[in-house]
Amino acid sequence: MLKCKEVVQRADALVDGTPLSLGERLALRTHLMICRHCRRYVRQLDALTEHLRHQAPDAPLGDDQVDAILARLPRRPS
Amino acid sequence: MSESQLESPDFVERLRRGDRAAFALLVKHYHPRLLSTARSLLQPADAEEAVQDGWIAAHGALARFEGRSTLLTWLTRIVINQARMQLRRHGREIQFDPTEDTGDALAHRFRGNGHWRTPPLTWELHGPDALLTRNELKRCMDKHLGAMPENQRLVLELRDIQGLDFDAICNILEISPSNVRVLLHRARTRLFQLVDHFQETGEC
């Protein structure tokens, strides 16, 4: 039987979708079925990583800024 | 322009031939992410400089880009190298091997038998309650991210914020998948601990 501490160690793999062996999956499932604390941990860790994903910068750079960067490049002989 | 268009063989070929319009598109779409990566290691102004230097280095090396990784992976690696060079000039070196054991931020919450001593509280990061404290939590997270060891912060940035896969991160940092996972676990448990504490006390 897995201990809670071990479930927390393995929760990253669940959140990351890392393939687990059948034995590992079964052990996790059994523990999570009976332990609401660990269920809560896994659910909230998943929410936390989801939250972080939305912090990613997604707006492209403005054309002026692009031009400023290109202006500093050495001209390649063409 | 989407990531798949930027990574397409035709587009890469245009870049290799020195097509300036293609390079401008690359800068336009990847600069924000590269800057975010550099900021995991450097102060904002230094991060800008590292990415700018990275573009110059990439521009000079593109003709030799072999496509063994994605452009984004290749560029991220270049920017991280620029950032490390800057740090080295200030006498600082970053280790990506998680050798020093800062431990697990949740370790104190377990009993000796491995069961929870202080189980996690119930909280949400979305929904009405979360909206009320959104700004405070954001500030608190930023503060804790700032205080995190650089190697943990960078791995969290690459994996959880930018969503790069483990292979790419191993390739960029030249460390094993198990080391990436150790750093990521430490970073995540730190943040988990902070959110839990924030929800309980309303304090950072």
XYZ file of C-alpha atoms in Angstrom:
282
model
C 0.000 0.000 0.000
C 1.416 3.372 -1.009
C 1.880 6.000 1.658
C 0.498 9.512 1.150
C 4.028 10.859 0.901
C 4.723 8.454 -1.962
C 1.517 9.456 -3.724
C 2.651 13.088 -3.598
C 5.977 12.004 -5.131
C 4.115 10.260 -7.956
C 1.425 12.893 -8.497
C 3.660 14.776 -10.947
C 3.627 11.807 -13.292
C -0.181 11.823 -13.234
C -0.345 15.535 -13.980
C 2.271 15.208 -16.736
C 0.581 12.203 -18.324
C 3.780 10.164 -17.943
C 3.084 6.522 -18.814
C 2.981 4.366 -15.679
C 3.215 0.610 -15.361
C 0.041 -1.305 -14.649
C 1.271 -1.972 -11.108
C 1.923 1.712 -10.446
C -1.448 2.714 -11.833
C -3.223 0.172 -9.693
C -1.372 1.206 -6.559
C -2.200 4.869 -7.172
C -5.822 4.153 -7.980
C -6.272 2.051 -4.852
C -4.777 4.743 -2.660
C -6.738 7.574 -4.267
C -9.971 5.624 -3.886
C -9.675 5.599 -0.111
C -7.715 8.803 0.636
C -9.529 12.097 0.144
C -6.473 14.134 1.167
C -4.410 12.717 -1.659
C -7.330 13.031 -4.079
C -7.465 16.701 -3.147
C -3.714 17.050 -3.568
C -3.754 15.570 -7.068
C -6.791 17.606 -8.144
C -5.291 20.857 -6.899
C -1.830 20.145 -8.286
C -3.503 19.639 -11.639
C -5.365 22.950 -11.239
C -2.123 24.674 -10.267
C -0.227 23.513 -13.360
C -3.240 24.435 -15.496
C -3.182 27.889 -13.909
C 0.540 28.285 -14.655
C -0.016 27.330 -18.286
C -2.236 30.385 -18.660
C 0.604 32.642 -17.536
C 2.485 31.921 -20.763
C 3.131 34.992 -22.907
C 1.113 34.598 -26.091
C 0.863 38.046 -27.677
C 3.337 38.441 -30.560
C 5.833 41.284 -30.482
C 4.803 44.603 -32.049
C 6.304 45.465 -35.443
C 8.269 48.404 -34.009
C 9.958 46.137 -31.493
C 10.703 43.550 -34.188
C 12.298 46.283 -36.322
C 14.419 47.442 -33.386
C 15.768 43.911 -32.931
C 16.426 43.420 -36.643
C 18.227 46.780 -36.797
C 20.888 45.408 -34.472
C 21.633 42.360 -36.606
C 24.706 42.414 -38.779
C 23.779 42.437 -42.483
C 24.491 39.114 -44.086
C 26.187 39.305 -47.462
C 23.580 38.226 -50.013
C 1.477 32.668 -37.437
C 1.163 29.362 -35.576
C 3.962 27.375 -34.029
C 3.504 24.588 -36.581
C 3.915 27.074 -39.428
C 7.082 28.483 -37.848
C 8.469 24.983 -37.451
C 7.558 23.761 -40.954
C 10.427 22.586 -43.206
C 9.612 25.253 -45.813
C 9.840 28.035 -43.280
C 13.072 26.661 -41.806
C 14.505 26.528 -45.323
C 13.627 30.205 -45.887
C 15.421 31.065 -42.641
C 18.469 29.053 -43.628
C 18.660 30.929 -46.923
C 18.775 34.212 -44.977
C 15.222 35.390 -45.775
C 14.873 38.530 -43.657
C 11.067 38.596 -43.690
C 11.018 35.048 -42.336
C 13.475 36.017 -39.606
C 11.251 38.968 -38.679
C 8.322 36.557 -38.239
C 10.453 34.303 -36.078
C 11.365 37.243 -33.827
C 7.778 38.460 -33.729
C 6.369 35.155 -32.542
C 9.132 33.643 -30.423
C 10.638 36.708 -28.740
C 8.019 36.895 -25.935
C 8.585 33.267 -24.950
C 12.364 33.575 -25.105
C 12.195 36.699 -22.969
C 10.061 34.871 -20.440
C 12.685 32.097 -20.353
C 15.545 34.575 -19.890
C 13.647 36.265 -17.062
C 13.769 33.025 -15.102
C 17.509 33.564 -14.820
C 18.065 37.329 -15.063
C 16.655 40.702 -14.069
C 14.303 42.154 -16.729
C 16.807 44.536 -18.378
C 19.528 41.871 -18.477
C 17.010 39.383 -19.859
C 16.229 41.723 -22.766
C 19.927 41.951 -23.510
C 20.381 38.179 -23.366
C 17.550 37.603 -25.842
C 18.832 40.328 -28.152
C 22.301 38.739 -28.063
C 20.591 35.406 -28.639
C 18.964 36.703 -31.827
C 22.323 37.902 -33.101
C 23.891 34.510 -32.346
C 20.948 32.650 -33.910
C 21.019 34.838 -37.008
C 24.684 34.006 -37.507
C 24.174 30.275 -36.938
C 20.890 29.675 -38.788
C 22.570 28.587 -42.001
C 23.999 25.692 -39.972
C 20.733 24.802 -38.183
C 20.233 21.111 -38.917
C 16.699 20.663 -37.682
C 17.589 18.006 -35.127
C 15.367 19.839 -32.659
C 12.607 22.382 -33.170
C 13.613 25.984 -33.782
C 12.071 26.928 -30.445
C 14.198 24.374 -28.575
C 17.298 25.515 -30.434
C 16.585 29.200 -29.752
C 15.752 28.558 -26.102
C 19.082 26.832 -25.696
C 20.907 29.751 -27.301
C 19.149 32.266 -25.039
C 19.901 30.225 -21.919
C 23.552 30.072 -22.936
C 23.584 33.851 -23.369
C 22.008 34.250 -19.943
C 24.574 31.926 -18.366
C 27.399 33.856 -20.009
C 26.029 37.073 -18.508
C 25.830 35.456 -15.087
C 29.355 34.120 -15.427
C 30.635 37.646 -16.111
C 29.221 38.497 -12.695
C 30.912 35.488 -11.193
C 27.788 33.347 -10.966
C 27.284 29.832 -12.242
C 23.998 27.944 -12.403
C 23.911 24.217 -11.840
C 21.064 22.366 -13.459
C 21.874 19.131 -11.701
C 19.697 19.131 -8.609
C 22.659 18.206 -6.439
C 22.035 20.421 -3.456
C 19.123 19.012 -1.548
C 16.748 21.822 -0.736
C 14.234 19.106 0.033
C 10.562 18.946 -0.619
C 8.486 21.947 0.460
C 5.757 19.629 1.745
C 8.048 17.312 3.724
C 7.045 18.818 7.087
C 3.395 18.074 6.384
C 3.815 14.300 6.688
C 4.098 12.121 9.757
C 6.967 9.705 10.187
C 4.746 6.908 8.855
C 4.268 8.749 5.545
C 0.664 9.844 6.123
C -0.514 13.450 6.062
C 0.008 15.393 9.275
C -1.397 18.590 7.732
C -3.471 17.618 4.714
C -4.038 20.108 1.893
C -6.918 22.545 2.264
C -9.604 22.723 -0.372
C -9.073 25.610 -2.741
C -9.795 26.778 -6.236
C -7.781 28.904 -8.606
C -10.831 29.693 -10.730
C -14.348 30.664 -9.785
C -15.842 33.430 -7.633
C -13.694 33.028 -4.512
C -10.510 32.921 -6.537
C -11.500 36.076 -8.416
C -11.710 38.002 -5.164
C -8.113 37.318 -4.272
C -6.687 36.937 -7.760
C -4.361 39.937 -7.671
C -2.999 39.205 -4.215
C -2.347 35.592 -5.152
C -0.616 36.651 -8.358
C 1.670 38.987 -6.419
C 2.354 36.279 -3.896
C 3.189 33.726 -6.595
C 5.499 36.191 -8.321
C 7.268 36.829 -5.039
C 7.776 33.122 -4.413
C 8.849 32.485 -7.987
C 11.417 35.228 -7.525
C 12.753 33.562 -4.388
C 12.993 30.088 -5.941
C 16.410 28.697 -6.946
C 16.998 29.542 -10.621
C 17.199 25.934 -11.741
C 13.754 25.138 -10.309
C 12.245 28.322 -11.679
C 13.612 27.678 -15.158
C 12.308 24.103 -15.296
C 8.895 25.285 -14.078
C 8.927 28.007 -16.723
C 9.809 25.623 -19.547
C 7.467 22.823 -18.529
C 4.454 24.293 -16.747
C 4.292 27.801 -18.138
C 5.484 27.241 -21.691
C 4.421 23.620 -21.986
C 7.614 22.218 -23.546
C 7.919 18.436 -23.438
C 10.465 16.612 -21.300
C 12.682 15.636 -24.237
C 13.042 19.264 -25.280
C 13.846 20.361 -21.730
C 16.492 17.623 -21.329
C 17.979 18.684 -24.645
C 18.010 22.386 -23.680
C 19.522 21.907 -20.223
C 21.609 18.819 -20.996
C 20.358 17.001 -17.917
C 18.600 13.672 -17.499
C 14.804 13.316 -17.432
C 14.984 12.240 -13.793
C 16.814 15.449 -12.862
C 14.223 17.510 -14.722
C 11.506 15.716 -12.757
C 13.229 16.301 -9.416
C 13.560 20.052 -10.092
C 9.990 20.263 -11.325
C 8.652 18.411 -8.294
C 10.473 20.764 -5.937
C 9.208 23.831 -7.776
C 5.618 22.585 -7.821
C 5.528 21.557 -4.162
C 6.857 25.000 -3.215
C 4.044 26.663 -5.117
C 1.490 24.221 -3.752
C 2.639 24.999 -0.235
C 2.372 28.733 -0.890
C -1.152 28.552 -2.334
C -2.255 26.380 0.577
C -0.804 28.841 3.066
C -2.311 31.792 1.214
C -5.759 30.200 1.213
C -5.591 29.473 4.899
C -4.247 32.783 6.137
C -4.899 35.244 3.314
C -1.242 36.140 3.689
C 1.689 35.506 1.457
